[in-house]
CSV table of C-alpha atoms and ligand atoms in Angstrom, one decimal:
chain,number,residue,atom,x,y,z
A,1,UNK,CA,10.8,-23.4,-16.5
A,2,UNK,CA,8.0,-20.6,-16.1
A,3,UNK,CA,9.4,-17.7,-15.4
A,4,UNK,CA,8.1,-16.0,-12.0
A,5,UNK,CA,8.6,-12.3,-10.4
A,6,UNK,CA,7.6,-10.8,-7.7
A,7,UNK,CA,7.4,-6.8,-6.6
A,8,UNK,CA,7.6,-6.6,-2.8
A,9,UNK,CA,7.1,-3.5,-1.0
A,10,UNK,CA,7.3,-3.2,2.5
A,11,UNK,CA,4.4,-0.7,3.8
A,12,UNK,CA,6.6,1.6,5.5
A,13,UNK,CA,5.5,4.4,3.2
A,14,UNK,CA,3.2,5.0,0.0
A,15,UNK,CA,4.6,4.1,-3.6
A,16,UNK,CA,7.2,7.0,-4.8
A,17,UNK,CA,9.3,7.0,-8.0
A,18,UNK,CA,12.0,4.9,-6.7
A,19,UNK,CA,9.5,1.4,-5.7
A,20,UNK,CA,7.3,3.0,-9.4
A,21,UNK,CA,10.2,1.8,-11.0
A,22,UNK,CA,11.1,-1.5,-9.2
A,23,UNK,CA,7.1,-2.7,-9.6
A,24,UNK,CA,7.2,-1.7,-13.7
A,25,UNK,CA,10.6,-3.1,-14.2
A,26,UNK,CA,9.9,-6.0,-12.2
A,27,UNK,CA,6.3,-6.5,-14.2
A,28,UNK,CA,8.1,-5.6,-18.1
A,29,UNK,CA,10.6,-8.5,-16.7
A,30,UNK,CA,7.8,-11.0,-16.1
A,31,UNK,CA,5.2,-10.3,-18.3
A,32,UNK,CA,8.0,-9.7,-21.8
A,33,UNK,CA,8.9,-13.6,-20.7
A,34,UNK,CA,5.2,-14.7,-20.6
A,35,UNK,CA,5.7,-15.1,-16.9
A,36,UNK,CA,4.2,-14.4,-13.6
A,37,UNK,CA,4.2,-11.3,-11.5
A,38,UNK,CA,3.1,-11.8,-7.4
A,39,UNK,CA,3.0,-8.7,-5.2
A,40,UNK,CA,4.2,-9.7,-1.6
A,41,UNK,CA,3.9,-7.0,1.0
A,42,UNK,CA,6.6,-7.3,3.8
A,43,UNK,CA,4.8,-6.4,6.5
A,44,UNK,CA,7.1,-8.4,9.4
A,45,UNK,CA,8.2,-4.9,11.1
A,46,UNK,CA,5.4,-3.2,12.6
A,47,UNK,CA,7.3,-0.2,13.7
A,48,UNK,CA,8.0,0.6,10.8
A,49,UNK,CA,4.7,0.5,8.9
A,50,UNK,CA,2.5,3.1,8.5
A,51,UNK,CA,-1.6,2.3,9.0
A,52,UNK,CA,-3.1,1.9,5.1
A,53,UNK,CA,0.4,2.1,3.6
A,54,UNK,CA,-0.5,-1.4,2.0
A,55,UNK,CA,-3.6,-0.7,0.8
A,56,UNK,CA,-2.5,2.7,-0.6
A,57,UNK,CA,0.5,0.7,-2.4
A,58,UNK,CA,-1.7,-1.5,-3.9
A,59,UNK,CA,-4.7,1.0,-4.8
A,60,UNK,CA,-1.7,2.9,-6.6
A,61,UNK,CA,-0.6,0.0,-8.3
A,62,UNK,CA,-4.3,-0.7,-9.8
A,63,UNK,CA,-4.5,3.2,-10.9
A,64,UNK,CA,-1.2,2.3,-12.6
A,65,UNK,CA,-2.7,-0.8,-14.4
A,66,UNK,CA,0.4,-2.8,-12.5
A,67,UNK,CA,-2.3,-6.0,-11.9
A,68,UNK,CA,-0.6,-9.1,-9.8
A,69,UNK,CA,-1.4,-12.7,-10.7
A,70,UNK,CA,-2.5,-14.7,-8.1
A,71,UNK,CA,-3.1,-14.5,-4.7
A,72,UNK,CA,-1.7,-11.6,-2.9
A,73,UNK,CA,0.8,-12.7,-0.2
A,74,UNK,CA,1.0,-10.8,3.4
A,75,UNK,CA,4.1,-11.6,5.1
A,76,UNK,CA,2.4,-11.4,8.4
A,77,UNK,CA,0.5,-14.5,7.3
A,78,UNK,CA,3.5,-16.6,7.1
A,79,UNK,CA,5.2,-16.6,10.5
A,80,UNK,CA,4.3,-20.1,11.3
A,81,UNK,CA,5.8,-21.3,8.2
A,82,UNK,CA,8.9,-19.0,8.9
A,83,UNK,CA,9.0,-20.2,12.6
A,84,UNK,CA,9.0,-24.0,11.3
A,85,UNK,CA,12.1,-23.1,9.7
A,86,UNK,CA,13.6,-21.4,12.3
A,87,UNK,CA,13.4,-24.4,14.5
A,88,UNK,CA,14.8,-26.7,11.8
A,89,UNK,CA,18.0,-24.6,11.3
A,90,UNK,CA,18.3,-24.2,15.6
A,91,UNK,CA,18.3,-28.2,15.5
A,92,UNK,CA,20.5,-28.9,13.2
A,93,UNK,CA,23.0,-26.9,13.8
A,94,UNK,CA,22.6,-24.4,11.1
A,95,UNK,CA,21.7,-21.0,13.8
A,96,UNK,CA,22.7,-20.5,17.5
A,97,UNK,CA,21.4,-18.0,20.0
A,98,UNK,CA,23.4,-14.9,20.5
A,99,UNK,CA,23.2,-12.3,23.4
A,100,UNK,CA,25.5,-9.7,22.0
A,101,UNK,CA,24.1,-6.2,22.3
A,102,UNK,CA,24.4,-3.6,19.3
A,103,UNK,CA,26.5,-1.8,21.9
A,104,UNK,CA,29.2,-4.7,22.3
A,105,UNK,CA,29.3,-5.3,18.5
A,106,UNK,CA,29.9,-1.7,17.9
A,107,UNK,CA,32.8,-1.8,20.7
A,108,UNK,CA,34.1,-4.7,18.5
A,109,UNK,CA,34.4,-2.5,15.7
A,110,UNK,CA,30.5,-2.4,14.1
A,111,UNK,CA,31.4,-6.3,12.7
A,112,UNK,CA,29.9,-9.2,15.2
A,113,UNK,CA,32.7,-11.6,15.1
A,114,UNK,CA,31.0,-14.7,16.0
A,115,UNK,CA,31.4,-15.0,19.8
A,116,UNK,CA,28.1,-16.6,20.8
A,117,UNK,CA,28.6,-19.2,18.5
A,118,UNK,CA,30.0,-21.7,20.6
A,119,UNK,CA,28.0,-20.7,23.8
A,120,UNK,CA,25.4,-22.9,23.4
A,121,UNK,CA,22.9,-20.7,24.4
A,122,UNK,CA,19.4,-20.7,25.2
A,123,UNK,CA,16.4,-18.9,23.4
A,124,UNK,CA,15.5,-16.6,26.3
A,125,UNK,CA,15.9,-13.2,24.7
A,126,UNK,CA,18.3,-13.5,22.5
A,127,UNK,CA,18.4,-13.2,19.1
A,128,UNK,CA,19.0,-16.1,16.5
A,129,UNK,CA,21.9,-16.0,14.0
A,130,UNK,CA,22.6,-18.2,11.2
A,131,UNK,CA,25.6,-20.4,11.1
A,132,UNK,CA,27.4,-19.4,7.9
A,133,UNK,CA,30.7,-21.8,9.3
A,134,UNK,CA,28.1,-24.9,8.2
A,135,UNK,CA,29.0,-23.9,4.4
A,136,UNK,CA,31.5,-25.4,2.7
A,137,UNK,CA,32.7,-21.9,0.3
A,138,UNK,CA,31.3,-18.6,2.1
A,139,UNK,CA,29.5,-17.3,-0.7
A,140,UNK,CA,31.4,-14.0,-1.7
A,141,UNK,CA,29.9,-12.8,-5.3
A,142,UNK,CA,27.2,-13.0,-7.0
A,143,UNK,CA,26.1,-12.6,-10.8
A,144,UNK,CA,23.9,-9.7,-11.5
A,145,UNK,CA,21.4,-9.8,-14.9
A,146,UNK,CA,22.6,-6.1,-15.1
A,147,UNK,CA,25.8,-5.5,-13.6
A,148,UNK,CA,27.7,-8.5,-14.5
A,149,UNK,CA,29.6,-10.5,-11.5
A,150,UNK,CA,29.2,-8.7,-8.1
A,151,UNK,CA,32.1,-9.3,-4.8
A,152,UNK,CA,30.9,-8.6,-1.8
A,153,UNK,CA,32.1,-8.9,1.7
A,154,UNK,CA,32.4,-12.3,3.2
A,155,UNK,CA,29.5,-12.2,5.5
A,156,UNK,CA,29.0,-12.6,9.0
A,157,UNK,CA,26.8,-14.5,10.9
A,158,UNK,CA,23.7,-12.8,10.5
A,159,UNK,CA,20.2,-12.3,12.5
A,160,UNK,CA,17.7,-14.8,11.1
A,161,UNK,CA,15.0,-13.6,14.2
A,162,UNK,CA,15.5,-10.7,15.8
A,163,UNK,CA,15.8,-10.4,19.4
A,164,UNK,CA,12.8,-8.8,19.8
A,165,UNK,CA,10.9,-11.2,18.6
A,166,UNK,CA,10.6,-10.2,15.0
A,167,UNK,CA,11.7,-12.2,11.8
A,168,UNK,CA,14.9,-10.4,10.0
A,169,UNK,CA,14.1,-9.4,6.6
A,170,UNK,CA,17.1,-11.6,5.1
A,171,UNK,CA,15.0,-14.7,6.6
A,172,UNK,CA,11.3,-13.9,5.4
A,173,UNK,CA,12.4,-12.6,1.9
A,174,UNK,CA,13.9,-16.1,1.1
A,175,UNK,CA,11.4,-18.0,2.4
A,176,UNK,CA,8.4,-16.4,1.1
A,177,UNK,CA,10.7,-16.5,-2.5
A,178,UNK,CA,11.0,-20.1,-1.8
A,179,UNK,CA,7.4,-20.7,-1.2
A,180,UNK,CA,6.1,-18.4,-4.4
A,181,UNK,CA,8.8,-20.5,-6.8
A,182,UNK,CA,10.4,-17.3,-8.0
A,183,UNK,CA,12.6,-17.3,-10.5
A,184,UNK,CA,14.0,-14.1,-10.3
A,185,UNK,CA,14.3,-10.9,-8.2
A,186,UNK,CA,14.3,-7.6,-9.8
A,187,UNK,CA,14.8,-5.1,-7.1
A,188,UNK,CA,16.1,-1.6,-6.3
A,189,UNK,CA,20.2,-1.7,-6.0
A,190,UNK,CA,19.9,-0.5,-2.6
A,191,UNK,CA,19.6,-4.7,-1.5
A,192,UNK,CA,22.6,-5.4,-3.8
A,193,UNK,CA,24.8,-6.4,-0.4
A,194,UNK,CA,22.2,-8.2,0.7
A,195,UNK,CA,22.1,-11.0,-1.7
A,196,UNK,CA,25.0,-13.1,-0.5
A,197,UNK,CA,23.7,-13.4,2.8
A,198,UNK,CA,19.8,-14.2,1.1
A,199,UNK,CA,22.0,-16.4,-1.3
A,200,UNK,CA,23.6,-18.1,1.9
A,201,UNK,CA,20.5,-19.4,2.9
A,202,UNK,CA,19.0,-20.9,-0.4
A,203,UNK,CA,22.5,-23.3,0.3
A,204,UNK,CA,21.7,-24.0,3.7
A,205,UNK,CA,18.8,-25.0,2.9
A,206,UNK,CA,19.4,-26.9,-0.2
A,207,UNK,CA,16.7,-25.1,-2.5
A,208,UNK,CA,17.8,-23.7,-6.0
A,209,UNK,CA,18.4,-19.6,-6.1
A,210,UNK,CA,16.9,-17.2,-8.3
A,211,UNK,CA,18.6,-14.6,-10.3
A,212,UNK,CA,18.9,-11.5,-9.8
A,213,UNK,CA,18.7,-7.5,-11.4
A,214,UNK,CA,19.5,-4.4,-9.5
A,215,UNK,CA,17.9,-1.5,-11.0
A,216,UNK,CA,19.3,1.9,-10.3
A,217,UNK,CA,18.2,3.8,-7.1
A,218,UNK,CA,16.4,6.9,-8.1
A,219,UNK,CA,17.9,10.1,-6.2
A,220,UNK,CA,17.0,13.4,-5.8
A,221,UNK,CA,19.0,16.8,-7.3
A,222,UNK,CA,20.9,17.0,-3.4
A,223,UNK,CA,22.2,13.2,-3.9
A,224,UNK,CA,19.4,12.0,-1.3
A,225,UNK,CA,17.9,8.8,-1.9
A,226,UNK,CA,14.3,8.1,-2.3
A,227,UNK,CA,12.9,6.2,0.3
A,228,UNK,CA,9.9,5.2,2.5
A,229,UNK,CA,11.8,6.3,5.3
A,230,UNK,CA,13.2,9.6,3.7
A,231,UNK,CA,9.1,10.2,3.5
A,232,UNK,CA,9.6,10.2,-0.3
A,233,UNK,CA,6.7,12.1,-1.8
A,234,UNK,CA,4.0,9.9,-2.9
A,235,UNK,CA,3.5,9.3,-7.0
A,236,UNK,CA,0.9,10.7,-8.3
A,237,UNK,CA,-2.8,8.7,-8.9
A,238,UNK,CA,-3.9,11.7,-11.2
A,239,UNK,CA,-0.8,11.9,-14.1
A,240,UNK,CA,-0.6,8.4,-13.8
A,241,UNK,CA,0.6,8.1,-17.6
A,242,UNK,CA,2.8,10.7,-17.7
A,243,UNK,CA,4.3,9.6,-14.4
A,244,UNK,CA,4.5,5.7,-16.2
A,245,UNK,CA,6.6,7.4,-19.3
A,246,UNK,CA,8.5,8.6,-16.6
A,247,UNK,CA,9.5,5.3,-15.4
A,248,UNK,CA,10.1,3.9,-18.7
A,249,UNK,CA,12.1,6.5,-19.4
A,250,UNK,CA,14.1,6.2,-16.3
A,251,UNK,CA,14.8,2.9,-17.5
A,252,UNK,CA,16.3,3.8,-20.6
A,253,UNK,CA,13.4,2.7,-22.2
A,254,UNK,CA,12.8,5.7,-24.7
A,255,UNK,CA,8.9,5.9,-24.6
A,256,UNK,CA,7.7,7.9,-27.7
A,257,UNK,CA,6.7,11.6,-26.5
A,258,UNK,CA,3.3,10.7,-27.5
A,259,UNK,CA,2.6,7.9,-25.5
A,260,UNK,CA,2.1,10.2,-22.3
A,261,UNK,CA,-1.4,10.7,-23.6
A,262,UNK,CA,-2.9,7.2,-23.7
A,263,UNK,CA,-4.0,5.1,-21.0
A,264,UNK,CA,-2.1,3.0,-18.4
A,265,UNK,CA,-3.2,0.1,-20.2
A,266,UNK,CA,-1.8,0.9,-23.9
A,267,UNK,CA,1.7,2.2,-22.1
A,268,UNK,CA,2.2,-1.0,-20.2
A,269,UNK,CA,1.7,-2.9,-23.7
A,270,UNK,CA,3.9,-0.8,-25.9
A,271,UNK,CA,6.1,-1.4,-23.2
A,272,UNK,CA,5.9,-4.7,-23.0
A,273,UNK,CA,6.6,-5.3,-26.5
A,274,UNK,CA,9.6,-3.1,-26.7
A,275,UNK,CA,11.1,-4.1,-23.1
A,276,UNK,CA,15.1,-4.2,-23.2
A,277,UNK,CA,17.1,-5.0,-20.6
A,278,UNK,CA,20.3,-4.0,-22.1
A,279,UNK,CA,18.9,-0.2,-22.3
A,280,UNK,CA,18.9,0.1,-18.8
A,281,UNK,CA,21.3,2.0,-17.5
A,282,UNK,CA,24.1,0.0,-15.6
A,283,UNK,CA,24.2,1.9,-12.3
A,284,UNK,CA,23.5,2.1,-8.8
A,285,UNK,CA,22.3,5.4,-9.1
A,286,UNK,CA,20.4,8.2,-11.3
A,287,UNK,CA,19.1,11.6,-10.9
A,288,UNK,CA,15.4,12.6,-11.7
B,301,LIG,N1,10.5,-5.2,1.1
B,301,LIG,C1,11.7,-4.6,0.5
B,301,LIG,C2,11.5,-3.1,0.3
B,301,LIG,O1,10.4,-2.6,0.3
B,301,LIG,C3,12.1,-5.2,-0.8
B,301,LIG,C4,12.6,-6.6,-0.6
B,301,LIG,C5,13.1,-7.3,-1.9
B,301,LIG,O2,12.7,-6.9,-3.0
B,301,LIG,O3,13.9,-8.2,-1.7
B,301,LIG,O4,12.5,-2.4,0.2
């Protein structure tokens, strides 16, 4: 089977370290198996986005010599295909309607435990949850290409369309992963505990799962994580090498010194060539 990857940035910010290093280990993974590499951008949560984030992610990852195969994929492209899917798991049994507020579920404890699911009711307002109780084994663990085997919570019920109208990331990510026939996720290990729920759903709907590799989370000297939403500082389009050996050698890669003065181009192939999983460090997080 060709192997197929994906990088898939949401445009909430512009490319930092941290999602530099998802979209090059993500592209060594693919391209050191003679496979594919897609770029999705999740763009299904418009308060969140930021106006040109997308096309400054994907300008940066041309400067960066990171070049997707095929089409690019906007996830605000798909939500007739998502909403078709919806319906299908709302008639047959596999999601239910649920009014509970996030006030009530924190009252409960922070955990919804599962009291709209024999309500019956309506779409109105209300959100749409899945219903995990149609699995025969709640799906618990995973196995991670990295970390080895992975327990997680059992999961509840959780949103598959959000009350307000907008499609929960669990929900678009496997469909559009589905749809692209990828083979494997590489992705930062912040989304670790969300892979038994995405995992849920590949069972529910009867389609073979992908494996997975959490790569550390860069952090910063005060423990912080990088993120979109922590207004990460952008990476640099200038030192774009430099910034590449960077990467490589946050993922234990071991660039020489003097491959910070070619191009993009020759890094990316040297790295290719010398890509190995098993130097990668095996945690959830790392200074730099
Ligand atoms: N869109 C998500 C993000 O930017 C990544 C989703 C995934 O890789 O599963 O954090």
């Amino acid at each position: 089977m060709k192997y197929i990857g994906r990088f898939a940035p949401s445009p909430s910010g512009p490319l930092h370290f941290g999602s530099l290093v998802t979209a090059v280990a993500s592209y060594l993974q693919a391209k050191s198996k003679n496979g594919l590499w897609h770029v999705r951008i999740e763009d299904i949560d418009p308060p969140r986005e930021f106006n040109g984030a997308a096309e400054d992610i994907l300008n940066t990852l041309l400067t960066y010599q990171l070049q997707w195969d095929g089409e690019l994929v906007y996830q605000s492209q798909q939500t007739k295909r998502y909403q078709r899917i919806l319906n299908y798991l709302q008639e047959n049994d596999f999601s239910y309607y649920c009014q509970c507020t996030r006030k009530i579920i924190k009252q409960q404890g922070g955990f919804y435990l599962g009291g709209c699911k024999n309500k019956h009711l309506l779409k109105n307002n209300n959100a749409q949850r899945i219903n995990l109780s149609r699995l025969d084994i709640a799906i618990d663990h995973f196995h991670d290409q990295l970390h080895g085997r992975i327990n997680t919570p059992i999961n509840d019920d959780f949103i598959i369309k959000r009350k307000d109208g907008l499609y929960a990331y669990n929900l678009a990510v496997v469909l559009d992963d589905i749809n692209q026939n990828i083979t494997e996720i590489v992705r930062g290990a912040d989304l670790i505990e969300t892979t038994t729920k995405q995992l849920s759903l590949y069972k529910i709907l009867d389609k073979p799962a992908p494996t997975y590799l959490h790569l550390p989370l860069v952090i910063t000297a005060s423990g912080k994580k990088l993120s979109k939403q922590n207004k990460a500082q952008a990476i640099s389009k200038i030192n774009a090498p430099e910034t590449l050996c960077r990467a490589l050698t946050f993922l234990g890669q071991n660039p020489p010194q003097s491959l910070s003065s070619k191009s993009c181009l020759k890094i990316l192939h040297w790295a290719v060539i010398h890509w190995n999983l098993n130097k990668i460090p095996k945690k959830n997080e790392i200074q730099s």
